[in-house]
PDB file of C-alpha atoms in Angstrom:
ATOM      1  CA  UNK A   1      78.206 -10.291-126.118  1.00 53.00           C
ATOM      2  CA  UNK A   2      76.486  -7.047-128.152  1.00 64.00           C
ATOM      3  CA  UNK A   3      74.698  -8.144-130.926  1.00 80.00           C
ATOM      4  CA  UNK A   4      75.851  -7.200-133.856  1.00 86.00           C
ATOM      5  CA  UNK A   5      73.758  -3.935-135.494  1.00 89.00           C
ATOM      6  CA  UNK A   6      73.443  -4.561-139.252  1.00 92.00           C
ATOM      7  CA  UNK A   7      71.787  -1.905-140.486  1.00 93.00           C
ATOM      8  CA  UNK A   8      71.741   0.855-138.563  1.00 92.00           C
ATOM      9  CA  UNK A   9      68.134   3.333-137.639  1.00 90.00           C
ATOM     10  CA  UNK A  10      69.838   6.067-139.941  1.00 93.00           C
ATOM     11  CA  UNK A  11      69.846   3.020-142.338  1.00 92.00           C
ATOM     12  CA  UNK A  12      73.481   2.710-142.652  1.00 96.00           C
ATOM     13  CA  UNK A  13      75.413  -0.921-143.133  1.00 96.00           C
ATOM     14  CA  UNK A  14      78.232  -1.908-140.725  1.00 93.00           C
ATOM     15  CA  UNK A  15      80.871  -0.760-142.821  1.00 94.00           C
ATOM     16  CA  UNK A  16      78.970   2.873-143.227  1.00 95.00           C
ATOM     17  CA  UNK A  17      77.371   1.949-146.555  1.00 97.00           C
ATOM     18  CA  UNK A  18      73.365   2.193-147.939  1.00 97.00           C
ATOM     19  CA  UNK A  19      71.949  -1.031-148.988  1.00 97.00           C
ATOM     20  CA  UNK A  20      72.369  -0.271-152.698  1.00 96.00           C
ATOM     21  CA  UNK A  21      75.566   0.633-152.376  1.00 97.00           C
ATOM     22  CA  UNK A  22      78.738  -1.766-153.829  1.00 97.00           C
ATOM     23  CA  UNK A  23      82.188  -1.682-151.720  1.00 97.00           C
ATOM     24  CA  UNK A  24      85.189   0.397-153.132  1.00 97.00           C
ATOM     25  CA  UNK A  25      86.849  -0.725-156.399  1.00 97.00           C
ATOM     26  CA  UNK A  26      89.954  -0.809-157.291  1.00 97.00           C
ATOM     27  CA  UNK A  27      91.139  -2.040-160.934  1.00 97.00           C
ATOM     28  CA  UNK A  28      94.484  -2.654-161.982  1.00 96.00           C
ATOM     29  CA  UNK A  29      96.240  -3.897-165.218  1.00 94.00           C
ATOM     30  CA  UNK A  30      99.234  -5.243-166.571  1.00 92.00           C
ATOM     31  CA  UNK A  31     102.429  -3.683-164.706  1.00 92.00           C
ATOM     32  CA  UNK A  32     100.613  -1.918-162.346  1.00 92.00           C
ATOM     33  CA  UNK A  33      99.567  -5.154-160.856  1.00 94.00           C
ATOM     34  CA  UNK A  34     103.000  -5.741-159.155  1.00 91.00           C
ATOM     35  CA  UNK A  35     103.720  -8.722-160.870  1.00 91.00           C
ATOM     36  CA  UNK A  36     106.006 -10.141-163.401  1.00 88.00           C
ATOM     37  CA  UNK A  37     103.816 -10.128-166.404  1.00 88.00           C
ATOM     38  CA  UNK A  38     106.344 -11.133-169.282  1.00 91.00           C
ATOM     39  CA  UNK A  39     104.774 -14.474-168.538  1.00 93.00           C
ATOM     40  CA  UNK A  40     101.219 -13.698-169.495  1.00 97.00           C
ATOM     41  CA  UNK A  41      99.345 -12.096-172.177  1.00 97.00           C
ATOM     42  CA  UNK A  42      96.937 -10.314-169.896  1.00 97.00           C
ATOM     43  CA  UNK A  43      96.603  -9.216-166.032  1.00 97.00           C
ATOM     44  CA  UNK A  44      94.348  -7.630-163.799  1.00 98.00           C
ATOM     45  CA  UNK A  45      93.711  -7.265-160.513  1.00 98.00           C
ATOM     46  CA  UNK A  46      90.359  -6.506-158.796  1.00 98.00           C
ATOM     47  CA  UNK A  47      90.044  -5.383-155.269  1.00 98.00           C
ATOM     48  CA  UNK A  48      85.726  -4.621-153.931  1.00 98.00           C
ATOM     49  CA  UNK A  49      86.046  -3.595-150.578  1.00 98.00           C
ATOM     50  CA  UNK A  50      88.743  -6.101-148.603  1.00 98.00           C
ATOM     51  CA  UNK A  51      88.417  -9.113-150.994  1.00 98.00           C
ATOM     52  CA  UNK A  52      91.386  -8.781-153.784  1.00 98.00           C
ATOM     53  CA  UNK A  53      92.089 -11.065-156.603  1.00 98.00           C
ATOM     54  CA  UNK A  54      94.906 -11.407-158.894  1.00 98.00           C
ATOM     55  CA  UNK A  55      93.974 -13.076-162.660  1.00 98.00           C
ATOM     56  CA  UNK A  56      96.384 -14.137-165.383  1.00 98.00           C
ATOM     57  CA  UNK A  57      95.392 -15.089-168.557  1.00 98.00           C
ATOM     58  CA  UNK A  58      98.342 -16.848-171.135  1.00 97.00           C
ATOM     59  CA  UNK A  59      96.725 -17.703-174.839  1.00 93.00           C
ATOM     60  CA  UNK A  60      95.320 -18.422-177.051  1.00 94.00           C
ATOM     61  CA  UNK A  61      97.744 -21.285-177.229  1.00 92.00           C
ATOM     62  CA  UNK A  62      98.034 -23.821-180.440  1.00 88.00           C
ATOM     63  CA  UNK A  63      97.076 -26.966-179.382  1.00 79.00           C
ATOM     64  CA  UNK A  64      96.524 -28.478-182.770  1.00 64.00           C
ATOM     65  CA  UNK A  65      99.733 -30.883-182.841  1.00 55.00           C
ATOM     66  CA  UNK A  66      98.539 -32.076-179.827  1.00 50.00           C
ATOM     67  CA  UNK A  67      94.623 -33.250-181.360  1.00 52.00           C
ATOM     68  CA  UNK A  68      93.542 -35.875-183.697  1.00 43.00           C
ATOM     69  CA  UNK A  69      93.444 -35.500-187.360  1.00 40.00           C
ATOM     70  CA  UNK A  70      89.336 -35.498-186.933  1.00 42.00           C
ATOM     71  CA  UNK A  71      89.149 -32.736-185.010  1.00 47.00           C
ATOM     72  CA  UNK A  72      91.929 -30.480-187.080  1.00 41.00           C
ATOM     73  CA  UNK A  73      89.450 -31.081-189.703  1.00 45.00           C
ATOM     74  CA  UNK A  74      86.446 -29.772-187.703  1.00 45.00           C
ATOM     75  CA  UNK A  75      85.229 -26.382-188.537  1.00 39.00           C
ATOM     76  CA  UNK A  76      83.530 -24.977-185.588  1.00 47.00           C
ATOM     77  CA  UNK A  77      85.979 -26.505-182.984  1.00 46.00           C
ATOM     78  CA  UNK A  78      85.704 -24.167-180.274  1.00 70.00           C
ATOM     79  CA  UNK A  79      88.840 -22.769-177.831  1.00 84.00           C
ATOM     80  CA  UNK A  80      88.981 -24.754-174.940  1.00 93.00           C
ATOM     81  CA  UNK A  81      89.281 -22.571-171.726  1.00 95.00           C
ATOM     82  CA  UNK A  82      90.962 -24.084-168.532  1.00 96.00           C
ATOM     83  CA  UNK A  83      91.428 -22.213-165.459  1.00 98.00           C
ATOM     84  CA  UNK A  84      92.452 -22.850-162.039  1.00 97.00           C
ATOM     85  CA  UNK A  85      91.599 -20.853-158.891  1.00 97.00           C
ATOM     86  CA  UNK A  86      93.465 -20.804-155.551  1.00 96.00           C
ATOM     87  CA  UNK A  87      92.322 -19.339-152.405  1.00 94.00           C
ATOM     88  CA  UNK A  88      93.842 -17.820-149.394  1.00 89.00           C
ATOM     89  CA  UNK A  89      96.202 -20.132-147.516  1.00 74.00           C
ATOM     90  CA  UNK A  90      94.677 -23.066-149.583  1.00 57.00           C
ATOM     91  CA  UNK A  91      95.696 -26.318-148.888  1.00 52.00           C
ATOM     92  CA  UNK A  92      96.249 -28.648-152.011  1.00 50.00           C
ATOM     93  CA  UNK A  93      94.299 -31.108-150.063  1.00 49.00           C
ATOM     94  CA  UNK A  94      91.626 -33.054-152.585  1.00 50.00           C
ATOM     95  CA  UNK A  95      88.555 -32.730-150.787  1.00 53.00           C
ATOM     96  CA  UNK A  96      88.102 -29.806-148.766  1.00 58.00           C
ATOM     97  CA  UNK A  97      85.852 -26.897-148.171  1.00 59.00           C
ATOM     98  CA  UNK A  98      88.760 -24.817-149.927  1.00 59.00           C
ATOM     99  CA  UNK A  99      89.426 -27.202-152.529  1.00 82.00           C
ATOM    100  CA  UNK A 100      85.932 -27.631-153.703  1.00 91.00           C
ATOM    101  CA  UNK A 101      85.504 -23.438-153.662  1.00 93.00           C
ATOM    102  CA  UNK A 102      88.158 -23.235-155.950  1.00 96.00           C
ATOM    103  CA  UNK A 103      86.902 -26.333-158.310  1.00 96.00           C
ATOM    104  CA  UNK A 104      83.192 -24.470-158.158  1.00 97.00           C
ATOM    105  CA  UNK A 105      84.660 -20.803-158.909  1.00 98.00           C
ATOM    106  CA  UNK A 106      87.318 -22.304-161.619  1.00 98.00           C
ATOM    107  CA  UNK A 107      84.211 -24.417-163.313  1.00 97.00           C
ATOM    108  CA  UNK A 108      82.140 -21.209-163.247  1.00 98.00           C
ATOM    109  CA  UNK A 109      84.461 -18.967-165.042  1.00 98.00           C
ATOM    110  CA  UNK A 110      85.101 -21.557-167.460  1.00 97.00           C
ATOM    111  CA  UNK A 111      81.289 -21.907-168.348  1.00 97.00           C
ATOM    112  CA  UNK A 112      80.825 -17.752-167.943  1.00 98.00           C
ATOM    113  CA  UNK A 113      83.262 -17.179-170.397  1.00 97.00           C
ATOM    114  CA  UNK A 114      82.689 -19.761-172.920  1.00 96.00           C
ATOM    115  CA  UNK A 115      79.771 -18.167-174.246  1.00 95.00           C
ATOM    116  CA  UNK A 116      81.412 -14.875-174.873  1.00 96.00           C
ATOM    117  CA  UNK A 117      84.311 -15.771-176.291  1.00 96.00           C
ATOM    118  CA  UNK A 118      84.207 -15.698-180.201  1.00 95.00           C
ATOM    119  CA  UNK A 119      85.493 -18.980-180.424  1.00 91.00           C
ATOM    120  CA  UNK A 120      85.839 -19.257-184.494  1.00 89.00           C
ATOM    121  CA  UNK A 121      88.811 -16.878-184.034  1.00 92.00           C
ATOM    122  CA  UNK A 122      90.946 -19.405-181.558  1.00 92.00           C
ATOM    123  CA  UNK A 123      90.296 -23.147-183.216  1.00 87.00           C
ATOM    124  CA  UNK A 124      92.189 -25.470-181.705  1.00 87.00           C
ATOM    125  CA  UNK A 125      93.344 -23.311-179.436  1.00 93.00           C
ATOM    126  CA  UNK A 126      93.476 -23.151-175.303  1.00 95.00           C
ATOM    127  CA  UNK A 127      93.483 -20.420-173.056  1.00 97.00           C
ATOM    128  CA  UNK A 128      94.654 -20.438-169.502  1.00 98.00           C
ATOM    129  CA  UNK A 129      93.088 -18.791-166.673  1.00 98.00           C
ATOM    130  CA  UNK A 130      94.955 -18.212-163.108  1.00 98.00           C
ATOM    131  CA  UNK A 131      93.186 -16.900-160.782  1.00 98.00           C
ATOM    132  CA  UNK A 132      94.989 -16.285-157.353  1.00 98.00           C
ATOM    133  CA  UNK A 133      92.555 -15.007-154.736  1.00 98.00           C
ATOM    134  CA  UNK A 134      94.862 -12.336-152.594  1.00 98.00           C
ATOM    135  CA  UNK A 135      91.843 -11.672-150.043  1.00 98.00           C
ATOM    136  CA  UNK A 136      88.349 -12.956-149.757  1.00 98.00           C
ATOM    137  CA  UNK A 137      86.187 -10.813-147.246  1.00 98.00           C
ATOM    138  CA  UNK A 138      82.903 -12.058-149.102  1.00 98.00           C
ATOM    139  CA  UNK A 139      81.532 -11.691-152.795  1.00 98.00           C
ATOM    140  CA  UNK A 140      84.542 -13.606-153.672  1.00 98.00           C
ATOM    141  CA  UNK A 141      82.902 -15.045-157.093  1.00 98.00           C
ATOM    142  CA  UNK A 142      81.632 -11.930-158.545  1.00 99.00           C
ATOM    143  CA  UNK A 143      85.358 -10.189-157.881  1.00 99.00           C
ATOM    144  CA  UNK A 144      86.779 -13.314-159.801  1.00 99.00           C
ATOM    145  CA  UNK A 145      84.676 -13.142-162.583  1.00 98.00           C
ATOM    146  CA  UNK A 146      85.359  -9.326-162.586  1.00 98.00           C
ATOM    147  CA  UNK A 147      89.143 -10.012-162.436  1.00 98.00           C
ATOM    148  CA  UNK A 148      88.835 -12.464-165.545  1.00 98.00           C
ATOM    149  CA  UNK A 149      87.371 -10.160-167.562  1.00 98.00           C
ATOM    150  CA  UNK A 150      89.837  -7.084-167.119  1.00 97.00           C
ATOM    151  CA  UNK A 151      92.519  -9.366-167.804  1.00 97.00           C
ATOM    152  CA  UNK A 152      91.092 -11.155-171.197  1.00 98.00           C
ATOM    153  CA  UNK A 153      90.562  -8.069-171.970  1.00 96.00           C
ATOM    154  CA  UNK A 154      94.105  -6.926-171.443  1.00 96.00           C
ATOM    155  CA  UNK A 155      94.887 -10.030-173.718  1.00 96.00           C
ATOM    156  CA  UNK A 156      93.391  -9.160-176.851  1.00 95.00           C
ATOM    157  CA  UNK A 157      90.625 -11.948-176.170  1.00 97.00           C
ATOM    158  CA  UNK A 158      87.681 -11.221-178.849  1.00 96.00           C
ATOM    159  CA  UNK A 159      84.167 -11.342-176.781  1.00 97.00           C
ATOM    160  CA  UNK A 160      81.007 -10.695-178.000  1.00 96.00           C
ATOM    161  CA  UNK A 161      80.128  -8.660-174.716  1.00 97.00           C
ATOM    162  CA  UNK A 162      82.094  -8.086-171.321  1.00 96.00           C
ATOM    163  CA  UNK A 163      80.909  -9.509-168.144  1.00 97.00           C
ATOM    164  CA  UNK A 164      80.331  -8.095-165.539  1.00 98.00           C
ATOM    165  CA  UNK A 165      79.103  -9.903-161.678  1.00 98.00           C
ATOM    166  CA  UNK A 166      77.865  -9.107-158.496  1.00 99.00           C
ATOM    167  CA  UNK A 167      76.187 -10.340-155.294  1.00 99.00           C
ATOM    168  CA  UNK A 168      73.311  -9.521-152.878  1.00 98.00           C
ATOM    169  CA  UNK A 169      72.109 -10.996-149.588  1.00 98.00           C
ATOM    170  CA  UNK A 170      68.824 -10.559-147.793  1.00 96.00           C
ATOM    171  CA  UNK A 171      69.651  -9.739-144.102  1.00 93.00           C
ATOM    172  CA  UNK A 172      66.817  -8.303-141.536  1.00 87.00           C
ATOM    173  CA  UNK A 173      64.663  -8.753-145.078  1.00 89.00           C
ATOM    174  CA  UNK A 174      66.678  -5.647-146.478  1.00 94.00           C
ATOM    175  CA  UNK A 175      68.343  -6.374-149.451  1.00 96.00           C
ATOM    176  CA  UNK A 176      72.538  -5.718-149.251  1.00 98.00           C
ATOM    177  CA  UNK A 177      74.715  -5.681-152.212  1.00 98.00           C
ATOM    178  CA  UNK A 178      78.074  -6.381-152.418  1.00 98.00           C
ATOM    179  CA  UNK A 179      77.797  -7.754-149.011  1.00 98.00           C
ATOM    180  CA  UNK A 180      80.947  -8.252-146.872  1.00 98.00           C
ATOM    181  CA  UNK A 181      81.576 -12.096-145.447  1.00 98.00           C
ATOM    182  CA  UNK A 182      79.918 -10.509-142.028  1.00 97.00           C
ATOM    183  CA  UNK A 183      76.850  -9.177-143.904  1.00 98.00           C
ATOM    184  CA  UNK A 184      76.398 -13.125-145.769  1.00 98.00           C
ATOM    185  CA  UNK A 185      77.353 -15.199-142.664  1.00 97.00           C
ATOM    186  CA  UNK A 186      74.111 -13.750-140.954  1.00 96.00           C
ATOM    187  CA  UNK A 187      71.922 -13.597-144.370  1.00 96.00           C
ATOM    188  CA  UNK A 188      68.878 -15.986-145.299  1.00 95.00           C
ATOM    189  CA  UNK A 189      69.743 -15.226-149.139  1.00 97.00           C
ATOM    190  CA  UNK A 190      72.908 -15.282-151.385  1.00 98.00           C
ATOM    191  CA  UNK A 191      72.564 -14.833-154.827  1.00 98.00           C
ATOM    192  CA  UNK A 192      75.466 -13.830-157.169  1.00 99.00           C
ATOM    193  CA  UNK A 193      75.134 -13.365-160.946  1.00 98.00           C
ATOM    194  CA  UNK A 194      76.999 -12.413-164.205  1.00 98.00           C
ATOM    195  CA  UNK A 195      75.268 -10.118-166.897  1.00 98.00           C
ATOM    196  CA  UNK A 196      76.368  -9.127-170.610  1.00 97.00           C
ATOM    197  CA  UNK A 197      76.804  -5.613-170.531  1.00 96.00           C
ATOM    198  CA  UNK A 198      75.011  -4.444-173.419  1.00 95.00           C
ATOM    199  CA  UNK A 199      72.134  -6.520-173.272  1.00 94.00           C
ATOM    200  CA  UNK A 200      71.649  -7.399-169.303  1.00 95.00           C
ATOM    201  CA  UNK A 201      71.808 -10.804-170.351  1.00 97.00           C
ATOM    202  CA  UNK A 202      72.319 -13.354-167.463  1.00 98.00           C
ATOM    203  CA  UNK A 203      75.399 -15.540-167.914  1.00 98.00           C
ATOM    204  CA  UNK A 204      75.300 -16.895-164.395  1.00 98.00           C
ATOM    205  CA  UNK A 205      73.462 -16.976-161.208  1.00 98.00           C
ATOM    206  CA  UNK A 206      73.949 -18.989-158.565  1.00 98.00           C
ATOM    207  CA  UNK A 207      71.373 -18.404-155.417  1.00 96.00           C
ATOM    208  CA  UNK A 208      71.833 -20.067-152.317  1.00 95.00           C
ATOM    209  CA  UNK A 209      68.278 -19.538-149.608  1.00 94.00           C
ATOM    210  CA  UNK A 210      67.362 -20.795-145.713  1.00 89.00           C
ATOM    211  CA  UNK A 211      63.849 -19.613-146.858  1.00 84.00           C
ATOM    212  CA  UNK A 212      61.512 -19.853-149.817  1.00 82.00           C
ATOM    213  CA  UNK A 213      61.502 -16.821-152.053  1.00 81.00           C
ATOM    214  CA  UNK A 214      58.619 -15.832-153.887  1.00 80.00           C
ATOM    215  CA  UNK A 215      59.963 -14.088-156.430  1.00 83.00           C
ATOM    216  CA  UNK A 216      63.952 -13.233-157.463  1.00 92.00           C
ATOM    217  CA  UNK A 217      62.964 -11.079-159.784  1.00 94.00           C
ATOM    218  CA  UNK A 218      63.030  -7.670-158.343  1.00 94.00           C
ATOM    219  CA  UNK A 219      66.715  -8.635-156.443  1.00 95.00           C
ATOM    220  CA  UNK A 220      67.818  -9.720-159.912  1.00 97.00           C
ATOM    221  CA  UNK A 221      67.195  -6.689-161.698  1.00 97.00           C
ATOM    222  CA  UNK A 222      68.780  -4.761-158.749  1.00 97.00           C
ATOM    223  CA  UNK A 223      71.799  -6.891-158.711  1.00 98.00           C
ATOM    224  CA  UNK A 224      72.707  -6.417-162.377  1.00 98.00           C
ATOM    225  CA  UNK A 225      71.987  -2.821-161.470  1.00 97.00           C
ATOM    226  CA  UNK A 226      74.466  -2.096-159.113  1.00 97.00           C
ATOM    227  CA  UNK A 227      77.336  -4.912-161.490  1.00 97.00           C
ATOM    228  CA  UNK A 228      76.973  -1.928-164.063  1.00 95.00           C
ATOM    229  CA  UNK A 229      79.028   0.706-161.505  1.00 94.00           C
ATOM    230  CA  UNK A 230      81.973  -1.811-162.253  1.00 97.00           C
ATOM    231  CA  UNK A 231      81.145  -1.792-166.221  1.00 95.00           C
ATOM    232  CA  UNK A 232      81.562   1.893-166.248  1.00 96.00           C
ATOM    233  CA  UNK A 233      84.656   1.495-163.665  1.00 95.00           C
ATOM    234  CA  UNK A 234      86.638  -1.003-165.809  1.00 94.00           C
ATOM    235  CA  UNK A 235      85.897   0.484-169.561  1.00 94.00           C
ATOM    236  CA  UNK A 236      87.172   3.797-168.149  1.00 94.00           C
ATOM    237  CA  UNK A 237      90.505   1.958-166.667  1.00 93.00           C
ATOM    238  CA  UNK A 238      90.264  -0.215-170.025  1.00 91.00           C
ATOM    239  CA  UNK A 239      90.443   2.685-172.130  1.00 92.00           C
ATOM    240  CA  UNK A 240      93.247   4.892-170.254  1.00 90.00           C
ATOM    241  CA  UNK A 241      95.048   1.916-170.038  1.00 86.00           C
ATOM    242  CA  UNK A 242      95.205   1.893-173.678  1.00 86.00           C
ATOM    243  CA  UNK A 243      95.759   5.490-174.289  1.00 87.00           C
ATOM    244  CA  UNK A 244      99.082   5.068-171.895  1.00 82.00           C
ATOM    245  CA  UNK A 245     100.246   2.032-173.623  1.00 71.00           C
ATOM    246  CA  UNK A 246      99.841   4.230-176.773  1.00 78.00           C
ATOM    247  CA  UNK A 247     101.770   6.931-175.563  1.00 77.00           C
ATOM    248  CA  UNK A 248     104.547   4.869-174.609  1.00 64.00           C
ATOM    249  CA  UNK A 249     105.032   3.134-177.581  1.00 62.00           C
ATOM    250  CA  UNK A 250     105.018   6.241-179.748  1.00 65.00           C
ATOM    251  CA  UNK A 251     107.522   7.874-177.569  1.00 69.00           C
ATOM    252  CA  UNK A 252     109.767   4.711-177.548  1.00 68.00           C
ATOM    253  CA  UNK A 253     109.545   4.281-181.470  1.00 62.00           C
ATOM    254  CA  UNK A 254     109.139   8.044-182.733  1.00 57.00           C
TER     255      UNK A 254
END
């Protein structure tokens, strides 16, 4: 059997890329999902390279009835944000690889999120996350977390910044980002994080090594690097998407 040529001598990647360089994105929003979105308040879906995922977001929902008169009367009760994440051909079978993937991914979009959300707007409120993972050909995280954000967005969510995520792996100590699942299954390195947009803060990271590293630093600041080409990719779709909307609704009303 060949063995496999990850980065070529011209310095290309298996899938004809440069180190640097993230997989194709695709954004979509709302109808143009394919979906039946009377159901939801926002919708996006978020293809990089072969892994696609599918978010819905429903809320903020009153929950208020549903609390104790204590915390009604508690000023800075923050929204509570639960989401659920299902993977490709997942089993609901409590205990496996796939089920604990989904618990890990669900838990970190919960814990991403919860800091940007203005939460004084939504007290005693809830909002729902479903995520439904189409594809997963590696980076599978990041492209949730990217997928979340266009579509609390497309709700009307207040955030104090967007999120944005990606992920690099060492391989042949060359740094790849946006690796494909070939590119990770053969890397020493994973490390995936979520930055603020406007101030590069990091919301998440999550960095998984078969080797000691002496210093993250330098793939950090290259990771949130390369997250901002989907920034730029998703405030452009953002905004067109609102200029359409806007269209529409002054041609249906007059």
């Amino acid at each position: 059997m060949a063995k496999i040529e990850y980065i070529s001598v011209e310095g290309l990647r298996v899938d004809g890329r440069r180190p640097a360089e993230v997989r194709n994105i695709e954004i979509l929003c709302g109808p143009e999902c394919g979906v039946d979105v009377n159901s939801y308040d926002g919708v996006a879906q978020v293809r990089q390279g072969l892994t696609k995922a599918q978010a819905f977001v429903k809320g903020p929902t009153d929950v208020g009835r549903n609390k104790q008169r204590s915390q009604l009367e508690t000023s800075d009760s923050p929204v509570e944000i639960q989401c659920e994440v299902v993977m490709p051909c997942e089993k609901r079978v409590v205990g496996n690889k796939m089920d604990h993937q989904s618990a890990d991914i669900a838990q970190t979009v919960i814990a991403t999120f919860e800091r940007v959300v203005v939460s004084h707007f939504y007290k005693n409120s809830v909002i729902h996350i479903f995520v439904n993972v189409l594809e997963n050909d590696g980076g599978v995280k990041a492209t949730v977390i990217n997928a979340v954000l266009v579509a609390l967005v497309h709700a009307g969510i207040a955030m104090r910044d967007l999120i944005v995520a990606c992920t690099a792996a060492m391989l042949n100590r060359q740094l790849l980002i946006d690796p494909n699942q070939l590119e990770l299954n053969a890397s020493v390195m994973e490390l995936t994080l979520a930055a603020s947009v406007s101030k590069e803060e990091i919301m998440y990271l999550d960095l998984k090594s078969k080797h000691a590293i002496k210093s993250v630093d330098g793939i950090i600041i290259k990771t949130i690097e390369a997250s901002k080409q989907f920034s730029i990719l998703a405030k452009a779709k953002l905004k067109q998407y609102a200029r359409d909307y806007l269209e529409l609704n002054s041609a249906v009303h007059g």
